[in-house]
Short mmCIF file of C-alpha atoms and ligand atoms in Angstrom, two decimals:
data_model
loop_
_atom_site.label_atom_id
_atom_site.label_comp_id
_atom_site.label_asym_id
_atom_site.label_seq_id
_atom_site.Cartn_x
_atom_site.Cartn_y
_atom_site.Cartn_z
CA MET A 21 -3.52 -2.35 -20.44
CA GLU A 22 -3.83 0.47 -21.33
CA LYS A 23 -5.56 3.21 -18.88
CA ASN A 24 -5.84 6.94 -18.48
CA ILE A 25 -5.96 8.43 -15.41
CA VAL A 26 -6.87 11.81 -14.01
CA LEU A 27 -4.53 13.87 -11.84
CA LEU A 28 -6.20 16.00 -9.20
CA LYS A 29 -2.62 17.09 -7.44
CA GLY A 30 -4.83 19.96 -5.48
CA ASP A 31 -2.99 22.08 -2.23
CA GLY A 32 -0.57 21.72 -0.05
CA ILE A 33 1.03 19.26 0.35
CA GLY A 34 -1.29 17.74 -2.91
CA PRO A 35 1.35 18.35 -5.41
CA GLU A 36 4.29 16.05 -3.84
CA ILE A 37 2.50 13.23 -2.60
CA VAL A 38 0.70 12.38 -6.22
CA ASP A 39 4.11 12.69 -7.43
CA GLN A 40 5.09 10.15 -6.32
CA ALA A 41 2.61 7.89 -6.17
CA VAL A 42 3.10 8.48 -10.11
CA LYS A 43 6.74 7.05 -9.79
CA VAL A 44 5.39 3.92 -7.74
CA LEU A 45 2.67 3.30 -10.70
CA ASP A 46 5.03 4.18 -13.81
CA ALA A 47 7.26 1.41 -11.82
CA VAL A 48 4.52 -1.10 -12.00
CA ALA A 49 3.44 -0.55 -15.55
CA GLU A 50 7.36 -1.02 -16.01
CA LYS A 51 7.09 -4.08 -14.83
CA TYR A 52 3.20 -5.50 -15.85
CA GLY A 53 3.99 -3.71 -19.10
CA HIS A 54 1.02 -1.60 -18.79
CA LYS A 55 0.91 1.83 -20.22
CA PHE A 56 -0.65 4.95 -17.56
CA ASN A 57 -1.29 7.94 -19.66
CA TYR A 58 -2.02 10.52 -17.16
CA THR A 59 -3.47 14.50 -17.96
CA GLU A 60 -3.09 16.66 -15.08
CA VAL A 61 -6.86 18.37 -13.62
CA ASP A 62 -6.16 21.65 -10.87
CA ILE A 63 -8.66 21.33 -7.86
CA GLY A 64 -9.52 23.52 -5.02
CA GLY A 65 -7.02 26.71 -4.50
CA CYS A 66 -4.46 26.13 -6.93
CA SER A 67 -7.53 26.19 -9.59
CA ILE A 68 -9.29 29.61 -7.71
CA ASP A 69 -6.34 31.33 -8.16
CA LYS A 70 -6.16 30.63 -11.89
CA TYR A 71 -9.57 30.65 -12.99
CA GLY A 72 -12.11 31.92 -10.13
CA VAL A 73 -13.66 28.68 -9.34
CA PRO A 74 -12.47 25.15 -7.76
CA ILE A 75 -12.78 22.97 -10.82
CA THR A 76 -13.37 23.98 -14.17
CA ASP A 77 -15.95 22.28 -16.18
CA GLU A 78 -13.89 21.29 -18.81
CA GLY A 79 -11.99 20.00 -15.59
CA MET A 80 -14.79 17.90 -14.56
CA GLU A 81 -15.40 17.03 -18.03
CA LYS A 82 -11.48 15.07 -17.71
CA CYS A 83 -12.97 13.28 -14.49
CA LYS A 84 -15.81 12.03 -15.93
CA ASN A 85 -14.24 9.97 -19.11
CA ALA A 86 -10.84 9.20 -17.22
CA ASP A 87 -10.19 5.50 -16.23
CA ALA A 88 -9.89 6.50 -12.70
CA VAL A 89 -8.79 9.71 -11.01
CA LEU A 90 -6.38 10.37 -8.29
CA LEU A 91 -6.28 13.00 -5.72
CA GLY A 92 -4.01 14.07 -3.51
CA ALA A 93 -5.73 17.10 -1.13
CA VAL A 94 -7.22 20.45 -1.65
CA GLY A 95 -7.80 23.04 0.63
CA GLY A 96 -5.79 25.71 2.77
CA PRO A 97 -5.83 29.06 5.16
CA LYS A 98 -5.19 31.21 1.74
CA TRP A 99 -8.93 30.46 0.74
CA ASP A 100 -10.81 30.14 4.13
CA ASN A 101 -12.42 33.39 3.15
CA VAL A 102 -13.61 32.92 0.15
CA ASP A 103 -17.17 32.98 -0.63
CA PRO A 104 -18.95 29.55 0.87
CA SER A 105 -19.74 28.45 -3.31
CA ILE A 106 -16.28 28.47 -4.00
CA ARG A 107 -14.85 26.92 -1.38
CA PRO A 108 -12.28 24.16 -2.42
CA GLU A 109 -14.03 21.79 -0.64
CA LYS A 110 -16.71 22.22 -3.30
CA ALA A 111 -14.95 20.86 -6.09
CA LEU A 112 -14.03 17.59 -4.19
CA LEU A 113 -17.91 17.37 -3.11
CA ALA A 114 -18.81 18.54 -7.22
CA VAL A 115 -16.71 15.43 -8.42
CA ARG A 116 -18.28 12.93 -5.71
CA ARG A 117 -21.31 14.08 -6.47
CA GLU A 118 -21.04 14.15 -10.80
CA LEU A 119 -18.92 11.16 -11.12
CA GLY A 120 -21.87 9.21 -9.23
CA LEU A 121 -18.78 8.22 -6.48
CA PHE A 122 -21.62 6.97 -3.49
CA ALA A 123 -19.11 4.70 -1.62
CA ASN A 124 -16.46 5.67 0.39
CA LEU A 125 -13.93 2.55 1.54
CA ARG A 126 -12.02 4.23 4.17
CA PRO A 127 -9.52 0.86 5.41
CA THR A 128 -7.84 1.53 8.41
CA ARG A 129 -4.79 -1.06 9.66
CA LEU A 130 -1.96 -0.67 11.65
CA PHE A 131 0.60 -2.02 9.79
CA PRO A 132 2.35 -4.56 12.64
CA GLN A 133 5.58 -2.04 11.56
CA LEU A 134 4.98 0.55 13.27
CA ALA A 135 2.38 -1.58 16.29
CA ASP A 136 4.11 1.32 19.31
CA SER A 137 2.72 4.22 16.96
CA SER A 138 -0.94 3.88 18.09
CA PRO A 139 -1.29 6.31 20.78
CA LEU A 140 -3.57 3.04 21.83
CA LYS A 141 -1.84 0.47 24.91
CA GLN A 142 -0.50 -2.92 23.38
CA SER A 143 -2.91 -4.55 25.48
CA ILE A 144 -6.34 -2.82 23.35
CA VAL A 145 -4.64 -2.34 20.20
CA GLY A 146 -4.24 -6.72 20.34
CA ASN A 147 -3.03 -8.48 17.41
CA GLY A 148 -3.43 -5.65 14.92
CA ILE A 149 -6.17 -3.19 13.90
CA ASP A 150 -7.34 -4.21 10.18
CA LEU A 151 -11.65 -1.92 9.75
CA MET A 152 -13.04 -1.38 6.95
CA ILE A 153 -15.31 1.85 7.16
CA VAL A 154 -18.00 2.18 3.93
CA ARG A 155 -18.93 6.02 4.70
CA GLU A 156 -22.21 7.01 1.99
CA LEU A 157 -20.83 9.78 0.60
CA THR A 158 -23.24 11.70 -1.82
CA GLY A 159 -25.90 12.03 0.74
CA GLY A 160 -27.14 13.41 3.79
CA ILE A 161 -26.35 16.38 4.66
CA TYR A 162 -23.12 17.30 2.72
CA PHE A 163 -25.66 17.33 0.13
CA GLY A 164 -28.98 18.46 1.32
CA LYS A 165 -30.22 22.15 1.21
CA ARG A 166 -28.88 24.43 2.96
CA TYR A 167 -29.57 28.66 3.73
CA THR A 168 -29.58 31.38 6.48
CA GLU A 169 -31.74 32.89 7.11
CA VAL A 170 -32.99 36.04 9.27
CA VAL A 171 -35.66 35.18 12.54
CA ASP A 172 -37.20 37.60 14.71
CA GLY A 173 -33.83 39.58 13.65
CA GLU A 174 -30.98 36.94 14.05
CA LYS A 175 -29.46 34.85 11.59
CA VAL A 176 -30.55 31.48 12.31
CA ALA A 177 -28.67 28.75 9.66
CA THR A 178 -29.98 25.84 8.70
CA ASP A 179 -28.96 22.17 6.79
CA TYR A 180 -30.76 18.95 5.72
CA MET A 181 -30.05 15.70 5.91
CA THR A 182 -32.23 13.20 3.90
CA TYR A 183 -31.54 9.83 2.62
CA SER A 184 -33.83 7.93 0.40
CA GLU A 185 -34.53 4.17 0.71
CA HIS A 186 -32.50 3.12 -2.99
CA GLU A 187 -29.44 5.60 -1.71
CA ILE A 188 -29.08 3.55 2.15
CA GLU A 189 -29.61 0.07 0.11
CA ARG A 190 -27.35 0.72 -2.52
CA ILE A 191 -24.09 2.01 0.53
CA GLY A 192 -25.91 -1.07 2.37
CA ARG A 193 -24.61 -3.84 -0.64
CA VAL A 194 -21.53 -2.71 -0.47
CA ALA A 195 -21.29 -2.69 2.67
CA PHE A 196 -23.25 -6.63 3.13
CA GLU A 197 -20.40 -6.91 -0.27
CA SER A 198 -17.23 -5.94 1.42
CA ALA A 199 -17.68 -7.75 4.83
CA LEU A 200 -18.02 -11.31 2.75
CA LYS A 201 -15.12 -10.57 1.45
CA ARG A 202 -13.58 -9.54 5.07
CA ASN A 203 -14.60 -11.13 8.62
CA LYS A 204 -18.49 -11.52 7.58
CA LYS A 205 -18.94 -9.08 9.98
CA LEU A 206 -21.04 -5.85 9.99
CA ALA A 207 -22.37 -2.86 12.17
CA SER A 208 -24.18 -0.32 10.70
CA VAL A 209 -23.30 2.79 13.22
CA ASP A 210 -26.56 5.53 13.14
CA LYS A 211 -28.30 7.91 16.22
CA ALA A 212 -32.21 5.71 15.49
CA ASN A 213 -32.65 6.97 19.21
CA VAL A 214 -32.69 10.56 17.56
CA LEU A 215 -33.38 10.88 13.50
CA ASP A 216 -35.26 10.01 11.32
CA SER A 217 -33.38 9.39 8.59
CA SER A 218 -31.49 7.03 11.04
CA ARG A 219 -34.26 5.07 11.93
CA LEU A 220 -34.88 4.73 8.17
CA TRP A 221 -31.27 3.83 7.72
CA ARG A 222 -31.68 0.83 10.06
CA ALA A 223 -34.74 -0.98 9.24
CA THR A 224 -33.45 -0.85 5.64
CA MET A 225 -30.17 -2.08 6.72
CA HIS A 226 -32.17 -5.21 8.72
CA ARG A 227 -34.00 -6.19 5.19
CA LEU A 228 -30.78 -6.28 3.54
CA ALA A 229 -29.44 -8.78 6.78
CA GLU A 230 -32.15 -10.84 5.73
CA GLU A 231 -30.33 -11.33 2.73
CA TYR A 232 -26.98 -11.86 3.64
CA PRO A 233 -27.31 -14.61 6.46
CA GLN A 234 -23.26 -15.34 6.49
CA VAL A 235 -22.81 -11.89 7.31
CA GLU A 236 -22.82 -10.90 11.38
CA TYR A 237 -25.15 -7.70 11.32
CA SER A 238 -25.38 -5.78 14.48
CA ASP A 239 -26.05 -1.81 14.59
CA ILE A 240 -24.36 0.65 16.85
CA LEU A 241 -25.38 4.15 17.92
CA VAL A 242 -23.00 6.61 16.75
CA ASP A 243 -21.54 8.28 20.20
CA ASN A 244 -21.22 4.10 21.41
CA THR A 245 -19.21 3.60 18.38
CA ALA A 246 -16.91 6.80 18.96
CA MET A 247 -16.32 5.07 22.68
CA GLN A 248 -15.82 1.53 21.43
CA LEU A 249 -13.03 2.74 18.68
CA ILE A 250 -11.32 3.89 21.41
CA LYS A 251 -11.97 1.17 24.21
CA ASN A 252 -11.77 -2.09 21.75
CA PRO A 253 -11.03 -1.42 18.24
CA THR A 254 -10.78 -4.82 16.89
CA GLN A 255 -13.89 -6.19 17.91
CA PHE A 256 -15.09 -3.94 14.63
CA ASP A 257 -14.59 -5.83 11.08
CA VAL A 258 -16.30 -3.65 9.00
CA LEU A 259 -18.61 -0.36 9.54
CA VAL A 260 -21.21 1.50 7.28
CA THR A 261 -22.38 4.93 8.12
CA GLU A 262 -23.56 8.09 6.89
CA ASN A 263 -21.56 10.52 5.73
CA MET A 264 -20.93 12.73 8.47
CA PHE A 265 -20.88 10.43 11.07
CA GLY A 266 -18.22 8.73 8.65
CA ASP A 267 -16.26 11.57 8.18
CA ILE A 268 -15.55 11.61 11.63
CA LEU A 269 -15.30 8.36 12.82
CA SER A 270 -12.90 7.48 9.96
CA ASP A 271 -10.88 9.79 11.31
CA GLU A 272 -10.53 9.07 14.75
CA ALA A 273 -10.04 5.64 13.43
CA SER A 274 -7.42 6.20 11.13
CA MET A 275 -5.12 7.87 14.11
CA LEU A 276 -5.76 4.55 15.75
CA THR A 277 -2.78 3.82 13.69
CA GLY A 278 -0.31 6.28 14.35
CA SER A 279 -0.44 8.39 11.83
CA ILE A 280 -3.45 9.70 9.67
CA GLY A 281 -0.38 9.87 6.90
CA MET A 282 -1.21 5.97 5.49
CA MET A 283 -4.47 5.77 4.99
CA PRO A 284 -5.70 5.54 1.54
CA SER A 285 -9.14 5.63 0.57
CA ALA A 286 -11.22 4.71 -2.71
CA SER A 287 -14.66 6.07 -3.44
CA LEU A 288 -16.70 4.06 -6.01
CA SER A 289 -19.19 4.63 -8.26
CA SER A 290 -21.83 1.65 -9.86
CA GLY A 291 -19.30 1.53 -12.60
CA THR A 292 -15.45 0.94 -12.45
CA LEU A 293 -14.93 4.71 -12.76
CA GLY A 294 -13.46 6.07 -9.22
CA MET A 295 -11.42 8.51 -7.05
CA TYR A 296 -8.61 7.47 -5.10
CA GLU A 297 -7.38 9.41 -2.50
CA PRO A 298 -5.35 9.68 1.21
CA ILE A 299 -7.93 10.39 3.51
CA HIS A 300 -5.62 13.25 5.33
CA GLY A 301 -5.81 16.80 4.09
CA SER A 302 -3.29 19.77 2.73
CA ALA A 303 -1.35 20.26 5.79
CA PRO A 304 -0.21 23.37 4.39
CA ASP A 305 2.09 23.80 7.50
CA ILE A 306 4.54 21.53 5.83
CA ALA A 307 3.50 21.63 2.01
CA GLY A 308 6.88 21.64 0.25
CA MET A 309 8.88 20.87 2.65
CA ASP A 310 9.58 17.24 2.01
CA ILE A 311 8.49 15.56 4.51
CA ALA A 312 4.85 14.83 3.98
CA ASN A 313 4.02 11.07 4.19
CA PRO A 314 3.55 9.75 0.90
CA ILE A 315 2.41 6.15 1.79
CA GLY A 316 -1.19 7.39 2.29
CA THR A 317 -1.72 7.85 -1.91
CA VAL A 318 0.57 5.40 -2.64
CA MET A 319 -1.57 2.93 -0.25
CA SER A 320 -4.53 4.71 -2.66
CA ALA A 321 -3.35 4.24 -5.84
CA ALA A 322 -3.16 0.27 -5.33
CA MET A 323 -6.99 0.63 -4.22
CA MET A 324 -6.93 2.21 -7.82
CA LEU A 325 -5.33 -0.72 -9.52
CA ARG A 326 -7.32 -3.12 -7.33
CA TYR A 327 -11.22 -1.63 -8.15
CA SER A 328 -11.07 0.30 -11.00
CA PHE A 329 -8.37 -1.81 -12.99
CA ASP A 330 -9.35 -5.20 -11.43
CA MET A 331 -4.80 -5.49 -11.41
CA MET A 332 -4.85 -7.62 -8.61
CA ASP A 333 -1.14 -8.53 -8.18
CA GLU A 334 -0.30 -4.83 -9.13
CA ALA A 335 -1.81 -3.75 -6.35
CA ASP A 336 -0.79 -6.68 -4.37
CA ALA A 337 3.11 -5.31 -5.55
CA ILE A 338 2.49 -2.18 -4.12
CA GLU A 339 2.12 -2.77 -0.78
CA ALA A 340 4.07 -5.18 -0.46
CA ALA A 341 6.59 -2.41 -1.46
CA VAL A 342 5.68 0.01 1.29
CA ASN A 343 5.98 -3.14 3.70
CA LYS A 344 9.24 -4.03 2.38
CA ALA A 345 10.21 -0.07 2.92
CA LEU A 346 8.63 -0.10 6.61
CA ASP A 347 10.22 -3.62 7.02
CA ALA A 348 13.85 -1.91 6.05
CA GLY A 349 13.21 0.81 8.45
CA TYR A 350 12.64 3.68 6.62
CA ARG A 351 10.28 6.08 8.14
CA THR A 352 8.88 10.18 7.21
CA PRO A 353 8.74 12.28 10.04
CA ASP A 354 5.53 11.50 11.24
CA ILE A 355 6.49 7.75 11.70
CA TYR A 356 9.95 8.26 12.85
CA LYS A 357 11.60 6.72 15.78
CA ASP A 358 14.67 6.88 17.25
CA GLY A 359 16.90 4.06 16.12
CA PHE A 360 14.76 4.20 12.17
CA LYS A 361 16.19 5.72 8.45
CA ARG A 362 14.26 8.86 8.81
CA VAL A 363 13.24 9.61 4.88
CA GLY A 364 11.54 12.77 2.99
CA CYS A 365 8.71 12.25 0.78
CA THR A 366 10.57 12.23 -2.02
CA GLU A 367 12.87 9.64 -0.84
CA MET A 368 10.20 7.69 0.50
CA GLY A 369 8.23 7.60 -3.66
CA ASP A 370 11.99 6.78 -4.78
CA ILE A 371 12.34 4.00 -2.48
CA LEU A 372 8.72 2.43 -3.12
CA ALA A 373 9.32 2.33 -6.64
CA ALA A 374 12.26 0.88 -6.34
CA ASN A 375 10.95 -1.61 -4.32
CA ILE A 376 8.29 -2.91 -7.32
C1 IPM B 589 -13.31 13.44 4.16
C2 IPM B 589 -12.68 15.48 4.07
C3 IPM B 589 -13.91 16.15 3.05
C4 IPM B 589 -14.98 15.81 3.60
C5 IPM B 589 -13.80 17.55 3.36
C6 IPM B 589 -12.26 18.09 2.33
C7 IPM B 589 -14.80 18.24 2.55
O1 IPM B 589 -13.00 16.21 5.39
O2 IPM B 589 -13.13 13.57 2.42
O3 IPM B 589 -13.05 13.15 4.35
O4 IPM B 589 -15.65 15.83 4.61
O5 IPM B 589 -15.56 14.59 2.67
MG1 MG B 590 -12.71 13.65 6.24
#
């Protein structure tokens, strides 16, 4: 098969980690007889520096016309004080919105090889953590109206959090379907004791639950979820939640696994077009030092093969390559412990590509 992939390398460690994923994808293409064509598009701070905007219209068109988009990371202190309308993160939100990427899948798995990297006790981590956060990605407070005004001589800032039934229903379906393919348990996370948008969320999820009797469904409040993720994380299979709760909980969940550097994500539309990215940020403090962990990006590429290209064996091959590297003791500094083999970003990429 021939596929066109847009690379949004972005800022900070973005370029170095995406380069490793490309190496691995090329190894997959060679082994399985595919052709992957890459087009690079600037996004985030690097685009602000070149064009004065975090993504150009032309760049956005290229993303829309691709078979899939692979993203590194955007942002950094250099652009912290630019006008909010052109912040690097704006481009990321615009791509999500324009490509209709409403469903963000964030699997959180503790690799058995890294069991002692989890900050939680063995008694809590048990036989491993394996949960999936399904985050709504194009609605809620991220995309509501926002403004700052002066009222009675002081500044007042407002952000609207809005959800419509169809937005809740379509993310709910993704979550129920995802649960069906896993351990058939779904918890819907909300703040229905306070927010109207959460009450509509909950009512809509209950309606869907009737269509999926095979799925063991429950509601859980977001504050309690934050606690339960630390207290008893293995109780969860799939969690579905709105945009901002999902942003926060997915960072929390990623830490259960020891390093946010290992975690991939997929942002899916109603078609096959998707954007794939590690859940970590641009880590400007270690950019260019060749010590970043490329595994989150490489695993994101595996999700791309699975969800956008329907290449299941190829995706399995990438996951096997990661497991093999970990089994062989290779560790980037974020997951390094005495007695293991310390490798940099490039070397880890070489090892993973060779394992394919
Ligand atoms: C994420 C990030 C983004 C988000 C930022 C960079 C806008 O934190 O993908 O989780 O909040 O969605
Ligand atoms: Mg986040």
